[in-house]
């Protein structure tokens, strides 16, 4: 049997030629995977699974008591059948429940089975939280390593080093134990030469980190690159990518994430943390039979793991659950909601007890505002929303264009060089500017910060008039020279971030988008905030300010503008809505600030949607040709099933198997001469009445097994899919009974059904294929549907690569 | 035509006799509705709707350009077909989009159509918030009216009255302007006679309020009683109850809710607020064609309105959205999530700007805790969870038993008397005990409260040792005599609340369950909290306390115990999970307290589920026989479609209509001799191949209309459902073409399909009926499925009353 031949067949949706093209396309997409077979295939993949209650959607108490290994599993780069997986789990559950009455042991088994989901969530939360803490601490240390080293112990980061210091010093950040590279090598830190030395060390460290990262990714886990969210979305929708969530991906992604973040590239750790958490979830699934053996159940766990990932990334458990629900999950039953919440909470509290930032907060940029905002400020907030939407749409277009170029030209062949060049440019441009030199999360933290009276940062260098100050409440003040310098530097930082991020996202290192997007928005927001503040200070007699912003009052909080801007830009890029607002709300803790955030997020989404419908993740899914059926978009064309189903008018008739008249040889000929993943079984060639559906993979495995182990099965044996096989003359070879692998409940609709309904059915039930009744007229697969949608949207239908 | 005869027919699932029984059953359930036809039928109902793009699920450009009024609408007490409604909306959307290119006017129309959803949400938020504020203020005033009156103006409540007072006084609550009834009548408030007079006035006011409430409900809006959540769940799942969300229900429910809460009955306003918000949503839908004319779109709006209702009830917008998602909604696309959030937020901010409690909080029982909790405290928290679960299960059983008794015995015939008796008992028992005399939300607020140094309440009468006090942080102290008295009173209050609530919920007045459940839990929690606190104070040397609770430290917060207890009891009764925790989190504002809340909610749900699977709302849905297909419960039996579908083995064959050979008379005979709501259309009697499905209502309306308006249609006219009708001899009467009312895409599966999959399809696609292929074998309706589920769960299948 040609094992390779049926590796990636599709349901009768394409001719053989098309199929070969697809396989070629697929190999190209996963070229690194094919060049270097990932080490994590065995464990991380979905293959270690054999049988279980393999009933499928049919009732199969009959023949095969012990299911064959492999029957009921899936090939790599294929889509699972949710209905089959779910009914298999129900069968399993039924069996355990019915057995539980028999003995105490079985009862215990049933109870432990019921609680295994919760235990799994606990473990995922603990592991994801610990890994996030580890990543935070390491990245913090290594980022500081680019600038200097701690004499009290090289493993201390700058802040930690200065805590340990006993001597008093005026500037909190300048302690004798912390030496910049020039201080260490030259003995002093002043002068042009010291500056150049520090500059050089900064660039060298950055290059070293990013080189190591890209080599590790290329060498050990090609799937560890990128943010991972597009792929996780696709996997959660039912696609199988072996090794994408395996243990090697986990290890390499964790290490390279730290390296990539520390190298100072314009990327964040938040998206990849979702991937890391999903890897944890997938690996921990192997501890429990219930989840190891069922693709649908496993995906429930992955949804919860994604929530835990966002929870630790932003310190926002509720936001994480909503993110998982809104953005990444496909099938999200309510039971999963509750469990995801639990996992997210455990993860957050694990991270908190690790306390990576030493402030018992989960993120660096947690902030508390004190002043209310005024209704008129909605105007600048909405302006920020418009900016966010424009930036989002611009970023998505440019990034996709660049990624397409990388895919199609020779550029894609030199990933290491690309990473090094981008790192070098980033580091060279970043060092001279204080706001790009610091890590992006520190920058965001500083931008969000509401200037207190003791803040020493340049952004807070206002002209103080201590007579009008009461307590900790500072009135609006005139900006000092420090603020004006900061403004210029921030403007330059903004321009740099805007362009460099386009080239960074999509390189062969782990790279998240949240933090760079937020940084762009936060800079723009802070700039606008300071501008409005100064306007209000100098012109508090203008009609728009009178009544709510008198002289000496604190009316404008530039930090809030930064936060609103961050939300707007993040919204423009990802098109998140509720989860975005809730994540931001959890960062501030004040219900009051939801309204500005919501106004900005809403405007941003509308503006961005008006320019291009897709968010960055969907755009990347389409770029990679993953078979993802978008649940949010309505199918709005007026076509009918008959326009989509195969065979078309001039095609050869559907390849079918009859229920009790074909021999083993006939079936083998059909299987080897076609590449379809499954075949309808009909009563007879003349009646064409549909009996069921049989999958290619199951068929091959069953025949192979029967030939080896069952007596009297030869090429002329008749294959029988019915309950009672017709009696044969005594001389003929024994019959091969295969009812157990037949799916007796294939879905059927009439060919007059509008495609919008067909699409809905595919989405909601998670099917792979579909028949047409009134005799067997034809068949539609998920891939046909996706191609049809692409065609209707004037896109290339051949961009859908997998089934 | 017998208009009554087909009023509530069912799909071919029951014989005529059964049907009559059902109608009788229905009339009994809605007996008040049938006795007094609700006034709000015209406006509040779903009937004012005629046509639109009535394409159904089929493609119907053909014959009837102008759809007939009534075709495509539903009868009262019937279930909508989600697929049909949704594709109708898509048709509408397509038409508007395609027209928008033609003229500026059409473009504007298209833009306004797109934004009408947001405008509607804004209006719902504003209206729901305002009504909630109105209810809060009125209920507060009327509750105080039972105890006395303000001389400065009778419209001031006690607190407001004392604010207005200029004189200083020691006790904040005792100001000269506020006179208790004895002070007003006797001139003094001391002595036994004054006490008895106050007692009497309290009982009389309570009786007056509740009498007025029950009379208003009985006389004007029978649907205004109860909490409304079970019915709203059912309506959101696709059922139609005309007038349930109409303007009269809104007006009467708002008024009677204030009366019922003020009467001191053991009920809350939180559940009914959801009903009020849904009424607002439904009424405001009439302003927009898009929502007025489409049942599915309207239900999206209602989901959002429910979120707004919870948002104002608990001041928890995020919790409200999650409540709508988790508890009440059936079909909740992500677009709705974002809009619900918007509506919930607008409602919350409207309520906040009304500021009904004068503390710029949305609820009376908002609280901020300052002390962290210790891991060991999880033990009492879990104990509270167990208590909550037990109370929940006990409450549900007793309440359902009592409500069933009310339904089946003569008790149900005297609703006014019942309300008066329960009010009298409640008032008589409540007055002597300070903690039951105050309104339940005030009680909860006091129980949640963390004792500050200036708190004058009895619960905070600790033995103060001012030497060890630093700032506002109070250490654990010995309980004073006030605390011990309070403990006794609270224990008595607990017993009273536990029993009286069982008889209160389900009476013919608006009554919510949240507040009484929370009160029970809060009392139990506070009792336990004080006990643990005293234990820790007197025995801080015990090993369990050593290490975290040294002498003079503040380690136990009894208020937190009260809150955890409230969450546990609410969880036990309603089986809410995520939304419960999020609502409670929004009440405290501290992420830290999520863990105790979650532990208690989880334990409570597990304990309660172990005793009985159903939450109170599901139990009431089942008690009333609503056709609700639970989305959370898995169907776990191993039956197949052939076991459920009609006709059964010995039944007469399926009543079918042929596509082009039946005359008008034949069809009219079929319609009048059966009560089914729809008929399959087949190619011919012999082939039985399914062509489509036609609804009884559409058929009757179309034939009636054709006979009136179309020339040449007589009893012998042939009805033709095909595209091209066969040519007839010239002498024969003209053909009645009815392809436009034919649903060309009926769903089909094979009869071997396991029922679990059939159930899944009904749930996820929101179908009403279902055919079986391999020729037309039979049919299953939603009602058949529900009956089957009931049968499998050993319940009476005839309890499902509607289709």
Coordinates of C-alpha atoms in Angstrom, one line a residue, chain A residues 55-61 83 86-91 93-94 115 118 315-318 321-322 325-327 331 334-335 337-339 341-343 345 348-349 352 362 373 576-578 581-582 585-586 589 591-595 597-598 601-602 605-606 631-632 634-640 683 689-691 723 739 744-754 756-757 760-761 763-765 770 773-775, chain B residues 55-61 83-84 86-91 93-94 115 118 315-318 321-322 325-327 331 334-335 337-339 341-343 345 348-349 352 362 373 576-578 581-582 585-586 589 591-595 597-598 601-602 605-606 631-632 634-640 689-691 723 739 744-754 756-757 760-761 763-765 770 773-775:
Chain A
X55 CA -17.6 3.7 17.9
X56 CA -17.7 6.8 15.8
X57 CA -21.1 8.2 15.3
X58 CA -22.6 4.8 14.7
X59 CA -23.8 2.1 17.0
X60 CA -21.2 -0.7 17.0
X61 CA -21.7 -3.2 19.6
X83 CA -19.4 14.9 15.9
X86 CA -17.9 13.9 20.8
X87 CA -20.0 10.8 20.5
X88 CA -17.0 8.7 21.1
X89 CA -16.5 10.5 24.4
X90 CA -20.1 10.1 25.3
X91 CA -19.7 6.3 24.7
X93 CA -18.6 8.2 29.6
X94 CA -21.6 5.9 29.3
X115 CA -12.5 15.1 38.5
X118 CA -10.2 19.8 37.3
X315 CA -2.5 39.5 34.9
X316 CA -6.1 39.4 33.8
X317 CA -7.9 36.1 34.5
X318 CA -11.3 37.2 33.5
X321 CA -11.2 33.6 29.6
X322 CA -13.0 36.1 27.4
X325 CA -13.9 32.7 24.1
X326 CA -13.9 35.6 21.7
X327 CA -10.6 35.2 19.8
X331 CA -16.1 25.0 20.4
X334 CA -20.1 26.3 29.2
X335 CA -18.4 23.6 31.2
X337 CA -15.9 28.4 30.6
X338 CA -15.9 27.5 34.2
X339 CA -12.8 25.3 33.9
X341 CA -11.7 30.4 34.6
X342 CA -10.2 28.1 37.2
X343 CA -7.1 27.5 35.1
X345 CA -7.0 31.9 38.2
X348 CA -2.4 34.1 37.9
X349 CA -1.9 33.2 41.5
X352 CA 1.8 36.2 41.7
X362 CA 1.3 40.2 37.7
X373 CA -12.4 61.9 33.4
X576 CA -10.5 42.1 19.9
X577 CA -13.4 43.8 21.6
X578 CA -14.8 42.6 25.0
X581 CA -11.6 46.1 27.3
X582 CA -11.8 43.6 30.2
X585 CA -10.0 47.1 32.9
X586 CA -8.2 44.5 35.0
X589 CA -9.0 48.1 38.4
X591 CA -14.8 50.4 36.4
X592 CA -14.9 54.1 35.6
X593 CA -12.2 53.9 33.0
X594 CA -14.1 51.3 31.0
X595 CA -16.1 53.9 29.1
X597 CA -11.5 52.3 26.7
X598 CA -14.7 51.1 25.2
X601 CA -11.8 50.1 21.1
X602 CA -15.1 50.5 19.3
X605 CA -12.5 48.4 15.3
X606 CA -15.0 50.3 13.1
X631 CA -17.4 31.6 13.0
X632 CA -17.8 35.4 13.2
X634 CA -21.6 35.6 8.0
X635 CA -21.7 33.9 4.6
X636 CA -23.6 36.4 2.6
X637 CA -23.9 35.0 -0.9
X638 CA -27.0 33.5 -2.5
X639 CA -25.5 30.3 -3.8
X640 CA -27.0 26.9 -3.4
X683 CA -27.1 0.0 -1.3
X689 CA -29.3 4.9 -1.8
X690 CA -26.9 6.1 0.9
X691 CA -26.2 3.7 3.7
X723 CA -25.9 -6.2 9.6
X739 CA -20.0 -2.7 9.6
X744 CA -24.2 5.0 9.8
X745 CA -25.4 8.6 10.3
X746 CA -23.9 10.7 7.6
X747 CA -25.5 14.1 7.4
X748 CA -27.7 14.9 4.4
X749 CA -29.5 17.9 3.1
X750 CA -31.2 18.5 -0.2
X751 CA -29.2 20.1 -3.0
X752 CA -31.5 23.1 -3.0
X753 CA -30.3 24.1 0.4
X754 CA -28.8 27.6 0.4
X756 CA -25.4 29.9 4.0
X757 CA -27.2 27.2 5.8
X760 CA -23.8 27.2 9.3
X761 CA -24.1 23.5 9.7
X763 CA -19.6 25.6 11.6
X764 CA -21.9 24.6 14.3
X765 CA -21.6 20.9 14.2
X770 CA -21.9 16.2 4.0
X773 CA -30.2 13.2 -0.4
X774 CA -33.0 12.5 -2.9
X775 CA -30.8 9.6 -3.7
Chain B
X55 CA -37.9 33.7 1.8
X56 CA -37.6 31.2 4.6
X57 CA -34.7 28.8 4.0
X58 CA -35.6 28.4 0.4
X59 CA -34.8 30.5 -2.7
X60 CA -37.9 32.3 -3.7
X61 CA -37.5 34.9 -6.3
X83 CA -32.5 28.6 10.6
X84 CA -35.4 30.2 8.8
X86 CA -31.6 33.8 10.3
X87 CA -31.7 33.2 6.6
X88 CA -34.5 35.7 6.3
X89 CA -32.3 38.3 8.0
X90 CA -29.5 37.4 5.7
X91 CA -31.8 38.0 2.7
X93 CA -29.2 42.3 4.7
X94 CA -28.2 41.2 1.2
X115 CA -25.8 51.2 13.4
X118 CA -25.9 50.0 18.6
X315 CA -23.6 47.0 39.5
X316 CA -21.6 44.4 37.6
X317 CA -21.5 45.0 33.8
X318 CA -19.1 42.2 33.1
X321 CA -22.8 39.8 30.3
X322 CA -21.4 36.5 31.6
X325 CA -24.1 34.1 28.3
X326 CA -24.0 31.4 30.9
X327 CA -27.5 31.4 32.3
X331 CA -28.0 31.6 20.8
X334 CA -19.9 37.0 19.5
X335 CA -21.4 40.2 18.0
X337 CA -21.3 39.7 23.4
X338 CA -19.9 43.0 22.4
X339 CA -23.2 44.7 22.2
X341 CA -21.3 44.6 27.1
X342 CA -22.2 48.0 25.7
X343 CA -25.8 47.9 26.9
X345 CA -22.2 49.5 30.6
X348 CA -24.7 50.8 34.8
X349 CA -23.5 54.4 34.1
X352 CA -24.7 55.6 38.6
X362 CA -24.6 51.0 42.0
X373 CA -6.9 35.9 53.7
X576 CA -24.3 29.9 38.3
X577 CA -20.6 29.6 38.2
X578 CA -18.4 32.1 36.4
X581 CA -17.9 34.7 40.9
X582 CA -17.5 37.7 38.5
X585 CA -15.7 40.1 42.3
X586 CA -17.2 43.3 40.9
X589 CA -13.1 45.0 43.5
X591 CA -8.9 40.1 42.5
X592 CA -7.5 38.5 45.7
X593 CA -10.9 37.5 47.0
X594 CA -11.8 35.5 43.8
X595 CA -10.2 32.4 45.2
X597 CA -15.4 32.9 46.2
X598 CA -14.5 30.3 43.6
X601 CA -19.1 28.4 44.5
X602 CA -17.4 25.3 43.2
X605 CA -22.3 23.5 42.9
X606 CA -20.9 20.1 43.3
X631 CA -27.8 23.2 26.2
X632 CA -25.7 22.3 29.2
X634 CA -25.5 16.0 27.6
X635 CA -28.0 13.5 26.3
X636 CA -26.5 10.3 27.5
X637 CA -28.7 7.5 26.3
X638 CA -28.0 5.0 23.5
X639 CA -31.2 5.3 21.5
X640 CA -31.4 5.8 17.8
X689 CA -39.1 11.1 -2.2
X690 CA -38.9 14.2 -0.1
X691 CA -39.1 17.6 -1.9
X723 CA -40.8 25.0 -10.6
X739 CA -43.5 26.9 -4.5
X744 CA -36.8 23.4 0.0
X745 CA -34.1 22.5 2.4
X746 CA -35.5 20.3 5.1
X747 CA -32.9 18.6 7.2
X748 CA -32.5 14.9 6.9
X749 CA -30.4 12.3 8.6
X750 CA -30.7 8.5 8.5
X751 CA -32.8 6.7 11.0
X752 CA -29.7 4.9 12.3
X753 CA -28.4 8.2 13.7
X754 CA -27.9 8.1 17.4
X756 CA -27.4 12.2 21.0
X757 CA -26.5 13.5 17.6
X760 CA -27.1 18.1 19.2
X761 CA -28.4 19.1 15.9
X763 CA -29.8 22.4 19.9
X764 CA -27.1 23.9 17.8
X765 CA -29.1 24.7 14.7
X770 CA -36.3 17.0 11.0
X773 CA -33.9 10.1 4.4
X774 CA -33.6 6.8 2.5
X775 CA -36.9 7.7 1.1

